[in-house]
Short mmCIF file of C-alpha atoms in Angstrom, two decimals:
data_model
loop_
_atom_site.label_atom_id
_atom_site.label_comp_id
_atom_site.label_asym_id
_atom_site.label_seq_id
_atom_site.Cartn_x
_atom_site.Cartn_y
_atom_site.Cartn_z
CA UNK A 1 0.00 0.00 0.00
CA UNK A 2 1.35 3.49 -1.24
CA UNK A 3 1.20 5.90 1.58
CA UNK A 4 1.48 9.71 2.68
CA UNK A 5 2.73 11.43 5.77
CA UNK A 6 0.71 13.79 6.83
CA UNK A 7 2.14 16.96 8.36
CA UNK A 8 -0.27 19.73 9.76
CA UNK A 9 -0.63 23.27 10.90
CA UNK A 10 -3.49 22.68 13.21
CA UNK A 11 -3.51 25.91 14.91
CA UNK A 12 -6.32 26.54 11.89
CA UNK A 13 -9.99 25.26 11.88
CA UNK A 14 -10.07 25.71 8.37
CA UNK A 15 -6.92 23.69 7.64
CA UNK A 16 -8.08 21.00 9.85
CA UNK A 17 -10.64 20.37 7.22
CA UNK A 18 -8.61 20.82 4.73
CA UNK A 19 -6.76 17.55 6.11
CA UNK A 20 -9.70 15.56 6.11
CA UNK A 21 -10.58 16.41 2.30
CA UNK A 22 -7.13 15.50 1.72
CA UNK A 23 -7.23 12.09 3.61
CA UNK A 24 -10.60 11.23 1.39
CA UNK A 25 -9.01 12.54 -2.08
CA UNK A 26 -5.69 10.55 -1.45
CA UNK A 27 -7.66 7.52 -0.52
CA UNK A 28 -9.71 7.30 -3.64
CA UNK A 29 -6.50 8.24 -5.54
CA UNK A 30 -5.17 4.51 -4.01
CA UNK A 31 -2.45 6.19 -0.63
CA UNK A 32 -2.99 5.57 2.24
CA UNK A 33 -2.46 8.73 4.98
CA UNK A 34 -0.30 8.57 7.89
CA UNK A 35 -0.97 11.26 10.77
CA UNK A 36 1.33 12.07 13.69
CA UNK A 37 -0.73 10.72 16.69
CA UNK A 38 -0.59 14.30 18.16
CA UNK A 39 -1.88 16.02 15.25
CA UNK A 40 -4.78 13.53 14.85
CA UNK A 41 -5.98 14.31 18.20
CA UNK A 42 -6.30 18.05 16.83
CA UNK A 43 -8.06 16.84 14.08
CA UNK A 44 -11.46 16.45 15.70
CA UNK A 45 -12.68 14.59 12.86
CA UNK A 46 -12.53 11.30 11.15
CA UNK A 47 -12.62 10.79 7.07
CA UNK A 48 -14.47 7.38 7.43
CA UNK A 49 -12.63 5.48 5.13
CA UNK A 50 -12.25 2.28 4.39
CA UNK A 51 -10.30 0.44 7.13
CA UNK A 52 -7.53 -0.73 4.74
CA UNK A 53 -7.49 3.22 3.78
CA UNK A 54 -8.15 4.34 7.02
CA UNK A 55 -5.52 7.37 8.59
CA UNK A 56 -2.76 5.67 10.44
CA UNK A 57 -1.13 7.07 13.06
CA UNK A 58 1.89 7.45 14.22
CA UNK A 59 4.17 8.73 16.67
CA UNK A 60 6.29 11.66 15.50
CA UNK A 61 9.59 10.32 15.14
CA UNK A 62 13.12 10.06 13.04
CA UNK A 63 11.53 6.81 11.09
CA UNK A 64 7.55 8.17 10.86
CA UNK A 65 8.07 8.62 7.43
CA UNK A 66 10.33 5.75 6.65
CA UNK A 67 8.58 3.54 3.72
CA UNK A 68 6.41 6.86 2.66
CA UNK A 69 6.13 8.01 -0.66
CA UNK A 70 6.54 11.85 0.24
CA UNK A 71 5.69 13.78 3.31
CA UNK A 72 2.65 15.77 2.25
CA UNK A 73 2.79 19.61 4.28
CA UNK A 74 -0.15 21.92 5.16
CA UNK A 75 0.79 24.91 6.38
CA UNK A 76 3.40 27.87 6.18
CA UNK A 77 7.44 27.47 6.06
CA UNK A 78 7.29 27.14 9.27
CA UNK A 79 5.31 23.56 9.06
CA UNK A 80 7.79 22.55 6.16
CA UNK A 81 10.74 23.32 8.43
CA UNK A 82 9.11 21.31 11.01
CA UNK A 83 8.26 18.26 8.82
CA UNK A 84 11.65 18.54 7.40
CA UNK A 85 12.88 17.29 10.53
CA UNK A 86 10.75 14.14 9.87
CA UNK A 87 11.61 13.55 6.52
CA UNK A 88 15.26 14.54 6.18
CA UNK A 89 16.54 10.56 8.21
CA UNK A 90 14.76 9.09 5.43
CA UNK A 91 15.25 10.74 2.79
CA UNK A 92 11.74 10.76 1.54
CA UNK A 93 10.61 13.98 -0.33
CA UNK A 94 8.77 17.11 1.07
CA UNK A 95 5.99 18.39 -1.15
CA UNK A 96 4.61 21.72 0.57
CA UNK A 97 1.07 23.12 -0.09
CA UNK A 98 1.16 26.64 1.43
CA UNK A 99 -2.17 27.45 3.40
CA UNK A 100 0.22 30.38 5.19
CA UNK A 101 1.28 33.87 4.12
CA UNK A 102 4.04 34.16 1.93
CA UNK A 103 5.20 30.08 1.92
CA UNK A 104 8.47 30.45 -0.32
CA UNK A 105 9.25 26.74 0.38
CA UNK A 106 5.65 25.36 -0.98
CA UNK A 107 5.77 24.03 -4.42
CA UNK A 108 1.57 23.64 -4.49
CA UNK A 109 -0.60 27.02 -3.20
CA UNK A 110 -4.59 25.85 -1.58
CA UNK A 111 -6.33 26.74 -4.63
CA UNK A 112 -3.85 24.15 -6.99
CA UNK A 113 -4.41 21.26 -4.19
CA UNK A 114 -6.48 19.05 -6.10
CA UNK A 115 -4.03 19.52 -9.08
CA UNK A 116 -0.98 18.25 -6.54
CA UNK A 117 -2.03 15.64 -5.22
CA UNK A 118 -3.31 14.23 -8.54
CA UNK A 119 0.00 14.48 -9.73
CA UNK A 120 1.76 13.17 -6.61
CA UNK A 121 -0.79 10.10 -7.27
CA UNK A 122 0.45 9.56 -10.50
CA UNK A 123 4.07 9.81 -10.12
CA UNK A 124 3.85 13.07 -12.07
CA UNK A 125 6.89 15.61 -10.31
CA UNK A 126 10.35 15.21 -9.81
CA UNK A 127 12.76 15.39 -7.01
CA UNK A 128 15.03 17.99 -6.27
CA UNK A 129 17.77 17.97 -3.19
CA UNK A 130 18.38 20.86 -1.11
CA UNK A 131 21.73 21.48 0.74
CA UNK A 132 21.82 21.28 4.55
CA UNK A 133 24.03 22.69 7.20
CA UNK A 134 26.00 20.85 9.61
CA UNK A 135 26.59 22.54 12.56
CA UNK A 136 28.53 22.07 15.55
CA UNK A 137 29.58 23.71 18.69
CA UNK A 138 32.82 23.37 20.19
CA UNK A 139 34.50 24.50 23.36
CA UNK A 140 38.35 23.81 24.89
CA UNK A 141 38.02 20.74 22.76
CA UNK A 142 34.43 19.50 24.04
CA UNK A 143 31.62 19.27 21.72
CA UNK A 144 29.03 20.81 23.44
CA UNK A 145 26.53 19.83 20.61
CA UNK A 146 25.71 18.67 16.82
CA UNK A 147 22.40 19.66 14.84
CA UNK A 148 21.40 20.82 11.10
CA UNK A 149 19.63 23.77 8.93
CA UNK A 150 17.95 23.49 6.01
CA UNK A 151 17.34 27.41 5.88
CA UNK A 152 20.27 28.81 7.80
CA UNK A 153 22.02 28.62 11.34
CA UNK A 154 22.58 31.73 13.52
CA UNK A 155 24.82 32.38 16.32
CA UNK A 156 23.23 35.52 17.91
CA UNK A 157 24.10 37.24 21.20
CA UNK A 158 21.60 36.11 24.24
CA UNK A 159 22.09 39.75 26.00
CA UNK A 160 20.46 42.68 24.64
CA UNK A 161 22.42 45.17 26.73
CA UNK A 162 25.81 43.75 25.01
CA UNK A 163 27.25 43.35 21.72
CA UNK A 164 28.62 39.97 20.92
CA UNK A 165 32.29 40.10 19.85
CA UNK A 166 33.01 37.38 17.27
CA UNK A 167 36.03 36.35 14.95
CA UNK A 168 34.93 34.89 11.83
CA UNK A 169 37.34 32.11 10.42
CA UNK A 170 36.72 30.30 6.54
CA UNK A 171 38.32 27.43 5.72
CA UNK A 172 40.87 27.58 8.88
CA UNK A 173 41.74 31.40 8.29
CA UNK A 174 41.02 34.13 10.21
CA UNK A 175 38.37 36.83 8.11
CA UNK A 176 37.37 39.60 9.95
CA UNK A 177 36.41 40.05 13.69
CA UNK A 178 33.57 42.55 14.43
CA UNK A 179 30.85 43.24 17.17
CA UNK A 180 28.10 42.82 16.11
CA UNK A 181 23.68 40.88 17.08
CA UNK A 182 24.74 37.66 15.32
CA UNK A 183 25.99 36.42 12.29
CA UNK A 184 24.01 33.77 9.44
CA UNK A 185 25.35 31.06 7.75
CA UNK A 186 22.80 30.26 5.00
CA UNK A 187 22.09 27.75 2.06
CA UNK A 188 20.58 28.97 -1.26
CA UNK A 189 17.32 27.81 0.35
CA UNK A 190 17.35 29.65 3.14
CA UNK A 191 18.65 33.10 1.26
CA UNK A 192 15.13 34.19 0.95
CA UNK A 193 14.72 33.75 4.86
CA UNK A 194 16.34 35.36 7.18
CA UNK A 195 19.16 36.25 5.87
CA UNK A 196 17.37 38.28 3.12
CA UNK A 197 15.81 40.41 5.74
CA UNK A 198 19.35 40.98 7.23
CA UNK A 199 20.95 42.53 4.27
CA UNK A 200 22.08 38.98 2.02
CA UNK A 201 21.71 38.50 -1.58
CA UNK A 202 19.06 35.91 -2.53
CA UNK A 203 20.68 33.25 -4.15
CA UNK A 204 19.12 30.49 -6.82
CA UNK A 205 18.48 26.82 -4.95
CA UNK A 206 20.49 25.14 -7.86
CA UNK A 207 23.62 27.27 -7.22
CA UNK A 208 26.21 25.17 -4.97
CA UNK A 209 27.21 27.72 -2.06
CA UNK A 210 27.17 29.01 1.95
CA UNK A 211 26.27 32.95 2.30
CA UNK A 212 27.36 34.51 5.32
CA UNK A 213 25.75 37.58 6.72
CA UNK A 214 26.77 39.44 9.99
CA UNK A 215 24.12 41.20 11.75
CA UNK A 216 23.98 44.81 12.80
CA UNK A 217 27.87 44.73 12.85
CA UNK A 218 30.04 47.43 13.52
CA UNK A 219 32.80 47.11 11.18
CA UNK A 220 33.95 48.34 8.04
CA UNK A 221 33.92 45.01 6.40
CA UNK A 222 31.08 42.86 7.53
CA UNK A 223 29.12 42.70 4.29
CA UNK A 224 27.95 39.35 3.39
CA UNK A 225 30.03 36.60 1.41
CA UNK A 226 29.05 33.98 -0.97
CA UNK A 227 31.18 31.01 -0.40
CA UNK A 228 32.15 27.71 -1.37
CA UNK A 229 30.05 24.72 -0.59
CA UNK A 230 32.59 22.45 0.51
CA UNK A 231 34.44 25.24 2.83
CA UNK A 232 34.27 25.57 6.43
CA UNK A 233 32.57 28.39 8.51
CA UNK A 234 33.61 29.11 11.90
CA UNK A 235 32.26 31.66 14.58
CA UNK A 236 34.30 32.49 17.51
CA UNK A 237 32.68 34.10 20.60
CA UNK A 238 35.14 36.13 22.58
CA UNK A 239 35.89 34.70 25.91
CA UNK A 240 36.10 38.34 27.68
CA UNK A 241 32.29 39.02 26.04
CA UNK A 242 28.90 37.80 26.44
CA UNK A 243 27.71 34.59 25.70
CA UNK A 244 25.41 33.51 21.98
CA UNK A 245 23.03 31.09 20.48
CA UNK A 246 23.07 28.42 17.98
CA UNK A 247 19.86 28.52 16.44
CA UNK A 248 18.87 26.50 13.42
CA UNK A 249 16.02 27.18 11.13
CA UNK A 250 14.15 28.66 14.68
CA UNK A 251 13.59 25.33 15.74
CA UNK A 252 16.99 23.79 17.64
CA UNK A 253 19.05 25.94 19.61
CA UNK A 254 22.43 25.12 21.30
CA UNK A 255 24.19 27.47 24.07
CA UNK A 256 26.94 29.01 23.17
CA UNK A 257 29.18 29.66 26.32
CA UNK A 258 32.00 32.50 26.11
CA UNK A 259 35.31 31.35 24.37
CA UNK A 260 33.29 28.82 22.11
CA UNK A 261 33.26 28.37 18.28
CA UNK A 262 30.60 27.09 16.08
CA UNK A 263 31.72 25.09 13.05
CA UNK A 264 29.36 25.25 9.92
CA UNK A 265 29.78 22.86 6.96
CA UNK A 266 28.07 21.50 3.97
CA UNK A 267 26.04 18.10 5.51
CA UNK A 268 25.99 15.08 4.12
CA UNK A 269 22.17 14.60 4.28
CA UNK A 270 20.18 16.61 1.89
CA UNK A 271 16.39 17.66 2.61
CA UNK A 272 14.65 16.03 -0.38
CA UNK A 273 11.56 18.52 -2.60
CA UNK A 274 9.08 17.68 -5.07
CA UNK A 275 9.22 19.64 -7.66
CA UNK A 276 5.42 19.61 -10.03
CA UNK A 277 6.74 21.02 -12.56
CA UNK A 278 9.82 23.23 -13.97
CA UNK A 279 9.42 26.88 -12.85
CA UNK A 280 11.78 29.52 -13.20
CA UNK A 281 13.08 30.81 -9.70
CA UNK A 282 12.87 33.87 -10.53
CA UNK A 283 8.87 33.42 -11.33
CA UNK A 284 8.30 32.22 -7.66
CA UNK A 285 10.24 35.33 -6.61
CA UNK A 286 7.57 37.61 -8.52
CA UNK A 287 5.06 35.66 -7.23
CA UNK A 288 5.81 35.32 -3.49
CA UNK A 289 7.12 39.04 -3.32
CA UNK A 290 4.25 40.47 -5.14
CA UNK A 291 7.29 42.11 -7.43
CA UNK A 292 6.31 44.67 -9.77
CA UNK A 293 7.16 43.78 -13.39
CA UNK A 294 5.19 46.13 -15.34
CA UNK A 295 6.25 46.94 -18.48
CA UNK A 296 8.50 44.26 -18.96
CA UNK A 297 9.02 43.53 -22.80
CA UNK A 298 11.16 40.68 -22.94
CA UNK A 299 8.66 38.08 -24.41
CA UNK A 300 8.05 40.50 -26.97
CA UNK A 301 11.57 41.12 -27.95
CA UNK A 302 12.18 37.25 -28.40
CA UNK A 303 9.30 36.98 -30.13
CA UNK A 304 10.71 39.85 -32.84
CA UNK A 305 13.79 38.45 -32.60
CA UNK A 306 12.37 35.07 -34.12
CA UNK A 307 10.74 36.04 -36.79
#
């Protein structure tokens, strides 16, 4: 039996039954739903299926989505982020359907959901990978902690009175060292995130790079840097200053104690995306930015050009 994780943002009444039309339409498509056991509780309402169709549940988990065909998302970036967690151990792709505000990761928006999962049903998308982060936190030669971003990782200062004094080091050479709120190391997925608001260039998901963006620094050079995707980021905290953060994709956070480093790399694990069909980036940048391109003759031009 085919089957579908189910991931929910069920702070919503409306997306709750949005779940439960979803449940019915994959069943009679031939998939099977799974549904964390938590979410299901939220639910508050049962598609009555089938029982070999029937939602099962299960408990949210580094192997929930183990055997699944994709992860299915309803929600904002903030629900893919979450589910990404999910589906990242086993590899199985994320396909977002954004019932949020902006929802830059979604591939599918509420009003093409039908359309999606038809195509999901019939094996109709691709799969594209997505480069993670590897982080780690190290301190007089302890680690003090491992975790991942999909979007980006921030070390940020925990103190609002002080600024957090940093040395930046890539590839095992010292950079620059500024004071400064934090400084982002970000994938090409996460350019459009936070780093984006912080000053950053956005950067196109199928270039190969890190982008690192200090924040609120005072320095003359502390302007972000596109780098190589196989070098190594580090973050120093000064010893004599206050201590940070790690904080991945706002969702796993590790203390940074005075005198520590943070060590950012590509990871070995990519998140996994279905992709319904081939759309320029720079169209989903119009579309989620509402950016104005009136008067743009370019079609036009290629059009004269051709004839």
């Amino acid at each position: 039996m085919r089957e579908v994780l189910l991931v929910l943002h069920t702070g919503r009444p409306a997306n709750r039954k949005t779940a439960v039309r979803v449940m019915g339409e994959l069943a009679a498509l031939g998939l099977r739903t799974r549904v964390l056991a938590d979410e299901w509780a939220e639910i508050g309402a049962d598609p009555d299926l089938p029982a070999h169709l029937a939602p099962l549940q299960v408990a949210a988990g580094p192997d929930c989505a183990a055997g699944a065909e994709a992860v299915l998302v309803l929600g904002g970036d903030g629900t893919l982020l979450r589910a990404a967690d999910l589906a990242r151990p086993s590899g199985v792709p994320l396909l977002g359907v954004n019932l949020g505000h902006v929802g830059f990761l979604a591939e599918a928006e509420e009003d093409t959901l039908d359309e999606a999962l038809d195509k999901l049903a019939a094996g109709a998308y691709e799969v594209e990978e997505r480069t993670t982060l590897q982080a780690v936190v190290r301190s007089n030669g302890h680690v003090l902690g491992r975790t991942w971003a999909l979007n980006e990782a921030v070390v940020e200062k925990t103190t609002r009175g002080r600024i957090l004094e940093v040395v930046l080091e890539v590839d095992g050479r010292p950079v620059s060292s500024f004071g400064c709120d934090g400084v982002l190391c970000s994938t090409p997925t996460g350019s459009t995130a936070y780093a984006f608001s912080a000053g950053g260039p956005l950067i196109w998901p199928q270039v190969q790079a890190m982008l690192v963006v200090p924040s609120n620094a005072h320095a003359l050079f502390a302007r972000p840097m596109v780098i190589a995707p196989d070098s190594a980021v580090a973050i120093e905290v000064s010893a004599e200053g206050p201590s940070a953060v790690l904080d991945c994709d706002g969702r796993r956070t590790i203390a940074v104690p005075p005198g520590a480093r943070v060590e950012l790399t590509r990871a070995a694990e990519p998140v996994r995306m279905v992709r319904l069909a081939a759309q320029p980036f720079a169209d989903r940048l119009v579309r989620k930015f509402d950016l104005p391109v009136r008067g743009w003759r370019g079609a036009q031009q290629r059009r004269s050009s051709n004839t």
